[in-house]
Amino acid sequence: MKKYVCSVCGFVYDPAKGDPENNIPAGTPFENLPDSWVCPVCGASKDQFEAE
Amino acid sequence: MFPVAIKDNVYWVGAIDWNIRDFHGYSTYKGTTYNAYLILDDKITLVDTVKYPFREELLNNIRQLIDPARIDYLIVNHVEMDHAGSVQYITDLVKPEKIFCSPMGQKNMLAYNLSPDYPYEVVKTGQSISLGKKTVQFIETRMLHWPDSMFSYLPQDKLLISSDAFGEHWATNERFDDQVDMAELMAHAAKYYANILLLYSPLVQKLLAEVQKLGLEIDMIAPDHGLIWRGNPGAIIQAYDRWSRQETAQKAVVIYDTMWHSTEKMAHAIVEGLTREDISTKLMNLKVNHRSEIMTEVLDAKAIICGSSTLNNNILPTMADILTYMKGLKPVNKIAAAFGSYGWSGEAVGQINQYFEEMKFTLASPGIKVLYGPNEADLQNCAALGQQIGRMIKEQVK
């Protein structure tokens, strides 16, 4: 599973870790994140992420 | 100092830092101010604090209006130390009923080791609180310039308290834009934008659109540094629109460092070529120009031309400094070229080009390398490069 980088702040979404603080379990691929999901650091929307 | 009324029952109560010359690597050769604002209403509200060493100045200003213990609410628009550095001190002293901050504001204050027991009240874009007669509406401005940043807007006063946006580092005893020289004020504001906000330009564009959509009537902008925009708040909004679109002028910046003046001679020849094409050009020697001054010139320049001799198979450390700094600030749509002298290996030009490629600049040429000292033909090549870039600028910037 690919990691994705936030183009605004540089946060890396690692599917292996998920985003447990925002109810995204470990093992969730980036593609499966809901459209409402935003960068947990800076709030950028999903479309502002790029594959690492 | 003393409190300054900026609106009915809204006061500037901040502090002036006349002596600071280095603000986390940004040259503040005319100092700065840390602005905080006190709103007198049924709920007495302090918006932001000041850098910790200035906390007594803040308190002294507040005391001239009210007993600080009467403060009910504290609004933290931004958790960076120059504004939130006294939050702990003020909170312990006045024990406010609530501390309003953005979701990231709370998270980041906890990460700065503030007590989890403080009465945080998280607010999001569009939320308002009533202070009695006045209302405060919040607008989150994530990454402008930290994740926690937000604006506080007072609709009854048409007053936008804008945290680090629209500010500048300039220590003055005047508090308003209409009391100072406008050209100097805009120069400080441009420097602030170029060095703090440039990389978030796409977000600035979004924010300006959002402010327009929210239909906020604004007749005063009170930032956390520098002057309050009272006479012409439109001027700074228009400037932010221009800067965030990264509009350029027919202008070039030639940045260089040199060991035995060979690279310097090349720099001068390039400037001569640009001058023949009537391009406004700044020649900036890295030994005497601070990186933040250089970035200010880069802001509206169309061409960035960098020269470095090769030292120990590398670019000079000063060139690495400015290129690293520039890359982080993400200027876009520039024409670029590299030059430099060398003795044996000559890696500098290639290394500078790599930075240019990472910044997606358009290379005007593969660059000019000269062994030891430039001869007449080499200098003519440099001047020709300057002229070529000058013509490119004129084609692309009307």
Short mmCIF file of C-alpha atoms in Angstrom, two decimals:
data_model
loop_
_atom_site.label_atom_id
_atom_site.label_comp_id
_atom_site.label_asym_id
_atom_site.label_seq_id
_atom_site.Cartn_x
_atom_site.Cartn_y
_atom_site.Cartn_z
CA MET A 1 0.00 0.00 0.00
CA LYS A 2 1.28 3.40 -1.03
CA LYS A 3 2.02 6.26 1.35
CA TYR A 4 0.65 9.70 0.49
CA VAL A 5 2.16 13.09 1.33
CA CYS A 6 0.21 16.26 2.13
CA SER A 7 1.36 18.91 -0.34
CA VAL A 8 0.46 21.66 2.15
CA CYS A 9 2.28 20.63 5.32
CA GLY A 10 4.28 17.51 4.46
CA PHE A 11 2.35 15.06 6.68
CA VAL A 12 2.71 11.48 5.40
CA TYR A 13 -0.35 9.21 5.45
CA ASP A 14 0.88 5.69 6.13
CA PRO A 15 -1.87 3.11 5.44
CA ALA A 16 -0.14 0.68 7.78
CA LYS A 17 -0.79 3.09 10.65
CA GLY A 18 -4.09 4.63 9.50
CA ASP A 19 -5.31 7.68 11.43
CA PRO A 20 -6.71 6.17 14.63
CA GLU A 21 -7.32 9.60 16.19
CA ASN A 22 -9.89 10.23 13.46
CA ASN A 23 -11.34 6.71 13.43
CA ILE A 24 -9.34 5.43 10.47
CA PRO A 25 -8.11 1.96 11.42
CA ALA A 26 -4.62 0.74 10.58
CA GLY A 27 -4.55 -0.98 7.21
CA THR A 28 -6.84 1.51 5.43
CA PRO A 29 -5.46 2.32 1.95
CA PHE A 30 -5.45 6.01 1.02
CA GLU A 31 -7.98 5.38 -1.74
CA ASN A 32 -10.48 4.07 0.82
CA LEU A 33 -10.36 7.14 3.06
CA PRO A 34 -13.74 8.92 3.07
CA ASP A 35 -13.89 12.14 1.03
CA SER A 36 -14.57 14.00 4.25
CA TRP A 37 -11.18 12.94 5.66
CA VAL A 38 -8.70 15.79 6.00
CA CYS A 39 -5.01 15.97 6.84
CA PRO A 40 -4.80 15.47 10.62
CA VAL A 41 -2.04 18.08 10.88
CA CYS A 42 -3.18 20.95 8.69
CA GLY A 43 -6.72 20.17 7.55
CA ALA A 44 -5.93 19.97 3.82
CA SER A 45 -8.45 17.93 1.81
CA LYS A 46 -7.70 14.52 0.29
CA ASP A 47 -7.11 15.93 -3.19
CA GLN A 48 -4.11 17.85 -1.89
CA PHE A 49 -2.21 14.61 -1.22
CA GLU A 50 0.30 13.14 -3.62
CA ALA A 51 1.64 9.58 -3.78
CA GLU A 52 5.06 9.37 -2.13
CA MET B 1 3.31 52.26 26.60
CA PHE B 2 -0.40 52.76 27.09
CA PRO B 3 -3.52 51.18 25.57
CA VAL B 4 -4.67 52.64 22.24
CA ALA B 5 -8.37 52.64 21.35
CA ILE B 6 -8.81 51.15 17.88
CA LYS B 7 -12.63 50.87 17.98
CA ASP B 8 -15.28 51.62 20.63
CA ASN B 9 -14.22 49.52 23.61
CA VAL B 10 -11.53 47.68 21.65
CA TYR B 11 -7.94 48.50 22.62
CA TRP B 12 -4.46 47.62 21.41
CA VAL B 13 -2.63 46.42 24.53
CA GLY B 14 0.45 44.84 22.95
CA ALA B 15 4.18 45.44 23.23
CA ILE B 16 6.86 47.02 21.04
CA ASP B 17 10.14 45.14 20.59
CA TRP B 18 12.53 47.83 19.38
CA ASN B 19 15.65 45.71 19.80
CA ILE B 20 15.02 42.40 18.05
CA ARG B 21 17.21 41.98 14.97
CA ASP B 22 16.87 38.25 14.29
CA PHE B 23 13.38 36.77 14.39
CA HIS B 24 13.97 33.00 14.06
CA GLY B 25 16.30 33.62 11.14
CA TYR B 26 14.35 36.54 9.61
CA SER B 27 16.23 39.84 9.80
CA THR B 28 14.15 42.40 11.67
CA TYR B 29 16.43 45.38 11.30
CA LYS B 30 13.68 47.73 12.47
CA GLY B 31 12.30 45.57 15.29
CA THR B 32 8.72 44.35 15.57
CA THR B 33 5.60 44.55 17.72
CA TYR B 34 3.52 41.85 19.39
CA ASN B 35 -0.06 43.07 19.17
CA ALA B 36 -2.74 41.94 21.59
CA TYR B 37 -6.25 43.37 21.81
CA LEU B 38 -8.63 43.87 24.74
CA ILE B 39 -12.38 43.98 24.18
CA LEU B 40 -14.42 45.60 26.95
CA ASP B 41 -17.93 44.18 27.06
CA ASP B 42 -20.05 42.11 29.45
CA LYS B 43 -17.45 39.43 28.90
CA ILE B 44 -14.06 41.11 28.96
CA THR B 45 -11.94 39.41 26.32
CA LEU B 46 -8.23 39.41 25.60
CA VAL B 47 -7.29 38.44 22.05
CA ASP B 48 -3.79 36.93 21.97
CA THR B 49 -0.92 37.64 24.32
CA VAL B 50 2.70 38.66 23.68
CA LYS B 51 6.14 37.10 23.69
CA TYR B 52 6.96 36.02 27.25
CA PRO B 53 9.62 38.67 28.10
CA PHE B 54 7.00 41.34 27.29
CA ARG B 55 4.22 40.00 29.55
CA GLU B 56 4.53 42.86 32.06
CA GLU B 57 4.09 45.42 29.27
CA LEU B 58 0.90 43.67 28.26
CA LEU B 59 -0.36 43.59 31.83
CA ASN B 60 0.59 47.20 32.40
CA ASN B 61 -1.47 48.22 29.36
CA ILE B 62 -4.44 46.17 30.53
CA ARG B 63 -4.22 47.60 34.06
CA GLN B 64 -4.68 51.11 32.70
CA LEU B 65 -8.14 50.01 31.56
CA ILE B 66 -9.29 47.31 34.00
CA ASP B 67 -8.05 44.99 36.70
CA PRO B 68 -6.65 42.03 34.67
CA ALA B 69 -8.42 39.65 37.08
CA ARG B 70 -11.66 40.77 35.42
CA ILE B 71 -10.73 39.15 32.09
CA ASP B 72 -13.40 36.52 31.33
CA TYR B 73 -12.30 35.17 27.99
CA LEU B 74 -8.97 34.61 26.32
CA ILE B 75 -8.88 34.05 22.55
CA VAL B 76 -5.76 32.34 21.20
CA ASN B 77 -5.68 32.90 17.44
CA HIS B 78 -2.23 31.34 17.06
CA VAL B 79 -0.08 29.29 19.43
CA GLU B 80 3.36 30.44 18.24
CA MET B 81 5.50 31.71 21.11
CA ASP B 82 5.47 35.38 20.06
CA HIS B 83 1.68 35.45 20.63
CA ALA B 84 0.88 32.58 22.96
CA GLY B 85 4.10 32.71 24.96
CA SER B 86 2.28 34.42 27.82
CA VAL B 87 -0.91 32.33 27.72
CA GLN B 88 0.17 30.19 30.66
CA TYR B 89 1.24 33.20 32.69
CA ILE B 90 -1.97 35.15 31.97
CA THR B 91 -4.20 32.12 32.52
CA ASP B 92 -2.65 31.34 35.89
CA LEU B 93 -2.91 34.99 36.88
CA VAL B 94 -6.42 35.93 35.74
CA LYS B 95 -8.06 32.48 35.63
CA PRO B 96 -10.28 33.15 32.61
CA GLU B 97 -13.62 31.39 32.39
CA LYS B 98 -12.83 30.17 28.86
CA ILE B 99 -9.92 29.98 26.42
CA PHE B 100 -11.16 29.98 22.83
CA CYS B 101 -8.96 28.36 20.19
CA SER B 102 -9.20 26.27 17.01
CA PRO B 103 -9.16 22.46 17.22
CA MET B 104 -5.48 22.45 16.27
CA GLY B 105 -4.92 25.32 18.70
CA GLN B 106 -5.90 23.16 21.63
CA LYS B 107 -3.87 20.24 20.37
CA ASN B 108 -0.80 22.41 19.85
CA MET B 109 -1.06 24.22 23.19
CA LEU B 110 -1.07 20.82 24.88
CA ALA B 111 1.96 19.89 22.76
CA TYR B 112 3.61 23.06 24.09
CA ASN B 113 2.98 21.55 27.53
CA LEU B 114 0.19 23.86 28.68
CA SER B 115 -2.05 22.33 31.31
CA PRO B 116 -4.81 20.03 29.99
CA ASP B 117 -6.95 21.40 32.84
CA TYR B 118 -7.25 24.89 31.34
CA PRO B 119 -10.82 25.78 30.24
CA TYR B 120 -10.28 25.32 26.49
CA GLU B 121 -13.29 25.90 24.28
CA VAL B 122 -12.69 24.73 20.72
CA VAL B 123 -14.26 26.81 17.95
CA LYS B 124 -14.47 26.22 14.22
CA THR B 125 -15.01 28.37 11.14
CA GLY B 126 -18.36 30.14 11.24
CA GLN B 127 -18.86 29.75 15.00
CA SER B 128 -19.61 32.92 16.96
CA ILE B 129 -19.63 33.86 20.60
CA SER B 130 -21.47 36.75 22.21
CA LEU B 131 -19.58 39.01 24.57
CA GLY B 132 -22.69 41.09 25.39
CA LYS B 133 -23.06 43.89 22.87
CA LYS B 134 -20.32 42.57 20.63
CA THR B 135 -19.99 39.26 18.82
CA VAL B 136 -16.81 37.47 17.82
CA GLN B 137 -16.93 35.22 14.78
CA PHE B 138 -14.11 32.74 14.15
CA ILE B 139 -12.52 31.78 10.85
CA GLU B 140 -9.96 28.98 10.86
CA THR B 141 -6.99 29.76 8.64
CA ARG B 142 -5.12 26.47 8.83
CA MET B 143 -1.52 26.71 7.65
CA LEU B 144 -1.69 30.50 7.45
CA HIS B 145 0.72 30.01 8.76
CA TRP B 146 0.45 27.22 11.34
CA PRO B 147 -2.19 24.48 11.63
CA ASP B 148 -3.77 26.30 14.60
CA SER B 149 -4.06 29.77 13.03
CA MET B 150 -7.44 31.50 12.99
CA PHE B 151 -9.00 34.96 12.60
CA SER B 152 -11.40 36.64 15.02
CA TYR B 153 -13.93 38.95 13.39
CA LEU B 154 -16.10 41.52 15.18
CA PRO B 155 -19.07 42.19 12.86
CA GLN B 156 -20.44 45.16 14.85
CA ASP B 157 -17.05 46.88 14.52
CA LYS B 158 -16.24 45.53 11.02
CA LEU B 159 -12.92 44.62 12.60
CA LEU B 160 -10.83 41.65 11.51
CA ILE B 161 -8.20 40.56 14.04
CA SER B 162 -6.03 38.63 11.64
CA SER B 163 -3.28 36.97 13.68
CA ASP B 164 -0.08 36.72 11.57
CA ALA B 165 -1.76 37.51 8.24
CA PHE B 166 -1.47 41.07 6.88
CA GLY B 167 1.21 41.96 9.43
CA GLU B 168 4.80 43.08 9.21
CA HIS B 169 7.86 43.33 11.41
CA TRP B 170 8.32 47.03 12.10
CA ALA B 171 8.61 48.61 15.52
CA THR B 172 6.87 51.99 15.57
CA ASN B 173 5.10 54.04 18.18
CA GLU B 174 2.45 54.78 15.57
CA ARG B 175 -0.30 52.16 15.60
CA PHE B 176 -2.10 52.81 12.29
CA ASP B 177 -1.21 52.58 8.60
CA ASP B 178 -2.39 56.14 7.96
CA GLN B 179 0.22 57.50 10.38
CA VAL B 180 3.29 56.10 8.58
CA ASP B 181 4.93 56.15 5.17
CA MET B 182 2.88 53.84 2.95
CA ALA B 183 5.79 52.79 0.70
CA GLU B 184 7.88 51.71 3.67
CA LEU B 185 4.90 49.93 5.23
CA MET B 186 4.23 47.95 2.03
CA ALA B 187 7.93 47.04 1.77
CA HIS B 188 7.85 45.55 5.28
CA ALA B 189 4.58 43.75 4.49
CA ALA B 190 6.08 42.31 1.27
CA LYS B 191 9.09 41.08 3.21
CA TYR B 192 6.78 39.40 5.71
CA TYR B 193 4.78 37.74 2.94
CA ALA B 194 7.87 36.58 1.06
CA ASN B 195 9.48 35.05 4.14
CA ILE B 196 6.52 33.66 6.08
CA LEU B 197 3.56 33.08 3.78
CA LEU B 198 4.81 32.64 0.20
CA LEU B 199 4.71 28.84 0.35
CA TYR B 200 1.06 28.92 1.37
CA SER B 201 0.05 31.14 -1.56
CA PRO B 202 -2.57 28.68 -2.89
CA LEU B 203 -4.20 28.72 0.58
CA VAL B 204 -4.09 32.54 0.64
CA GLN B 205 -6.01 32.54 -2.64
CA LYS B 206 -8.61 30.20 -1.11
CA LEU B 207 -8.86 32.28 2.04
CA LEU B 208 -9.40 35.52 0.12
CA ALA B 209 -12.21 33.80 -1.79
CA GLU B 210 -13.68 32.45 1.46
CA VAL B 211 -13.65 35.87 3.12
CA GLN B 212 -15.45 37.25 0.09
CA LYS B 213 -17.98 34.37 0.21
CA LEU B 214 -18.65 34.92 3.92
CA GLY B 215 -19.42 38.51 2.97
CA LEU B 216 -17.42 39.96 5.85
CA GLU B 217 -17.53 43.72 5.88
CA ILE B 218 -14.06 44.86 6.87
CA ASP B 219 -13.09 48.43 7.56
CA MET B 220 -10.14 47.64 9.81
CA ILE B 221 -7.59 44.83 9.92
CA ALA B 222 -5.65 44.37 13.13
CA PRO B 223 -2.76 41.94 12.71
CA ASP B 224 -0.54 40.56 15.47
CA HIS B 225 2.60 42.33 14.19
CA GLY B 226 3.12 45.89 13.07
CA LEU B 227 0.57 48.48 12.02
CA ILE B 228 -3.23 48.29 12.10
CA TRP B 229 -4.86 48.85 8.69
CA ARG B 230 -7.34 51.64 9.34
CA GLY B 231 -6.88 54.10 6.47
CA ASN B 232 -6.61 51.59 3.64
CA PRO B 233 -7.26 47.94 4.56
CA GLY B 234 -8.02 47.26 0.89
CA ALA B 235 -4.37 47.97 0.03
CA ILE B 236 -3.04 44.99 1.97
CA ILE B 237 -5.80 42.66 0.74
CA GLN B 238 -5.02 43.61 -2.87
CA ALA B 239 -1.31 43.14 -2.24
CA TYR B 240 -1.94 39.67 -0.77
CA ASP B 241 -3.97 38.81 -3.86
CA ARG B 242 -1.08 39.90 -6.09
CA TRP B 243 1.62 38.20 -4.04
CA SER B 244 -0.30 34.96 -3.68
CA ARG B 245 -0.80 34.80 -7.45
CA GLN B 246 3.00 35.21 -7.53
CA GLU B 247 2.76 38.05 -10.04
CA THR B 248 6.15 39.13 -11.28
CA ALA B 249 7.67 42.29 -12.69
CA GLN B 250 10.29 42.73 -15.41
CA LYS B 251 12.87 42.10 -12.77
CA ALA B 252 15.81 39.78 -12.09
CA VAL B 253 17.81 38.90 -9.01
CA VAL B 254 21.45 37.84 -9.37
CA ILE B 255 22.57 36.05 -6.21
CA TYR B 256 26.19 35.02 -5.79
CA ASP B 257 29.09 34.27 -3.51
CA THR B 258 32.69 34.31 -4.57
CA MET B 259 36.12 33.32 -3.19
CA TRP B 260 38.65 35.20 -5.37
CA HIS B 261 36.26 37.48 -7.29
CA SER B 262 36.02 35.33 -10.45
CA THR B 263 32.37 34.42 -9.87
CA GLU B 264 31.81 38.03 -8.88
CA LYS B 265 33.12 39.27 -12.24
CA MET B 266 30.75 36.89 -13.98
CA ALA B 267 27.86 38.22 -11.85
CA HIS B 268 28.66 41.79 -12.86
CA ALA B 269 28.76 40.83 -16.56
CA ILE B 270 25.35 39.14 -16.27
CA VAL B 271 23.91 42.26 -14.61
CA GLU B 272 25.34 44.31 -17.49
CA GLY B 273 23.51 42.12 -19.99
CA LEU B 274 20.23 42.46 -18.09
CA THR B 275 20.72 46.20 -17.82
CA ARG B 276 21.17 46.46 -21.61
CA GLU B 277 17.68 44.94 -21.86
CA ASP B 278 16.31 47.46 -19.33
CA ILE B 279 15.51 44.78 -16.75
CA SER B 280 15.38 46.01 -13.16
CA THR B 281 18.07 43.89 -11.53
CA LYS B 282 19.25 43.38 -7.96
CA LEU B 283 22.80 42.12 -7.52
CA MET B 284 22.97 40.39 -4.16
CA ASN B 285 26.25 39.21 -2.68
CA LEU B 286 25.51 36.51 -0.12
CA LYS B 287 28.26 37.78 2.16
CA VAL B 288 26.46 41.08 2.76
CA ASN B 289 22.77 40.33 2.14
CA HIS B 290 20.59 38.46 4.62
CA ARG B 291 18.57 35.55 3.24
CA SER B 292 15.31 37.25 4.18
CA GLU B 293 16.25 40.39 2.21
CA ILE B 294 17.04 38.23 -0.80
CA MET B 295 13.70 36.40 -0.56
CA THR B 296 11.92 39.74 -0.51
CA GLU B 297 13.48 40.58 -3.89
CA VAL B 298 12.73 37.08 -5.21
CA LEU B 299 9.00 37.62 -4.47
CA ASP B 300 8.26 39.68 -7.60
CA ALA B 301 11.31 38.83 -9.72
CA LYS B 302 10.82 36.84 -12.93
CA ALA B 303 14.39 35.54 -13.15
CA ILE B 304 16.62 34.06 -10.46
CA ILE B 305 20.28 33.75 -11.45
CA CYS B 306 22.65 32.11 -8.97
CA GLY B 307 26.42 31.97 -8.99
CA SER B 308 28.81 30.09 -6.76
CA SER B 309 32.40 29.00 -6.96
CA THR B 310 33.04 25.31 -6.32
CA LEU B 311 34.50 24.66 -2.87
CA ASN B 312 35.48 21.11 -1.91
CA ASN B 313 33.29 19.67 -4.66
CA ASN B 314 30.28 21.64 -3.46
CA ILE B 315 28.48 24.95 -3.76
CA LEU B 316 29.52 27.52 -1.19
CA PRO B 317 27.69 27.12 2.16
CA THR B 318 26.00 30.52 1.75
CA MET B 319 24.53 29.37 -1.58
CA ALA B 320 23.26 26.16 0.04
CA ASP B 321 21.65 28.34 2.72
CA ILE B 322 19.71 30.59 0.33
CA LEU B 323 18.71 27.77 -2.04
CA THR B 324 17.44 25.59 0.83
CA TYR B 325 15.52 28.55 2.23
CA MET B 326 14.13 29.55 -1.17
CA LYS B 327 13.04 26.00 -2.02
CA GLY B 328 11.07 25.79 1.23
CA LEU B 329 9.22 29.01 0.44
CA LYS B 330 8.10 27.61 -2.94
CA PRO B 331 8.39 30.46 -5.41
CA VAL B 332 6.94 29.41 -8.78
CA ASN B 333 7.17 30.27 -12.50
CA LYS B 334 10.69 31.67 -12.50
CA ILE B 335 13.31 31.69 -15.22
CA ALA B 336 16.68 30.58 -13.84
CA ALA B 337 20.34 30.13 -14.67
CA ALA B 338 23.51 29.18 -12.79
CA PHE B 339 27.11 30.30 -13.13
CA GLY B 340 30.40 30.02 -11.30
CA SER B 341 34.13 29.64 -11.51
CA TYR B 342 36.06 26.56 -10.44
CA GLY B 343 39.60 25.25 -10.17
CA TRP B 344 39.39 21.53 -10.93
CA SER B 345 36.11 19.69 -10.40
CA GLY B 346 33.43 22.39 -10.90
CA GLU B 347 30.30 20.82 -9.42
CA ALA B 348 28.63 24.09 -8.30
CA VAL B 349 26.69 24.92 -11.48
CA GLY B 350 25.21 21.43 -11.70
CA GLN B 351 24.24 21.48 -8.04
CA ILE B 352 22.51 24.85 -8.37
CA ASN B 353 20.66 23.54 -11.44
CA GLN B 354 19.40 20.64 -9.33
CA TYR B 355 17.80 23.07 -6.90
CA PHE B 356 16.26 24.97 -9.82
CA GLU B 357 14.84 21.73 -11.22
CA GLU B 358 13.36 20.81 -7.85
CA MET B 359 11.67 24.24 -7.78
CA LYS B 360 10.43 23.62 -11.35
CA PHE B 361 12.10 26.80 -12.61
CA THR B 362 12.69 27.12 -16.35
CA LEU B 363 16.42 26.90 -17.11
CA ALA B 364 17.45 29.60 -19.57
CA SER B 365 20.73 27.80 -20.21
CA PRO B 366 22.72 24.83 -18.86
CA GLY B 367 24.78 27.43 -16.99
CA ILE B 368 28.23 28.96 -17.41
CA LYS B 369 31.33 27.44 -15.82
CA VAL B 370 34.69 29.19 -15.98
CA LEU B 371 38.06 27.63 -15.10
CA TYR B 372 39.85 29.84 -12.53
CA GLY B 373 39.45 33.35 -13.94
CA PRO B 374 37.03 34.56 -16.63
CA ASN B 375 38.66 36.01 -19.77
CA GLU B 376 37.08 38.59 -22.07
CA ALA B 377 35.20 35.93 -24.07
CA ASP B 378 33.83 34.35 -20.86
CA LEU B 379 32.55 37.70 -19.66
CA GLN B 380 30.93 38.32 -23.03
CA ASN B 381 29.18 34.95 -22.67
CA CYS B 382 27.93 36.02 -19.24
CA ALA B 383 26.65 39.34 -20.60
CA ALA B 384 24.98 37.47 -23.47
CA LEU B 385 23.27 35.18 -20.96
CA GLY B 386 22.03 38.26 -19.10
CA GLN B 387 20.65 39.69 -22.35
CA GLN B 388 19.03 36.39 -23.32
CA ILE B 389 17.29 36.18 -19.94
CA GLY B 390 16.29 39.83 -20.25
CA ARG B 391 14.57 39.12 -23.55
CA MET B 392 12.83 36.07 -22.09
CA ILE B 393 11.53 38.20 -19.19
CA LYS B 394 10.17 40.81 -21.59
CA GLU B 395 8.39 38.14 -23.62
CA GLN B 396 6.78 36.59 -20.56
CA VAL B 397 6.03 39.65 -18.41
CA LYS B 398 4.12 42.39 -20.14
#
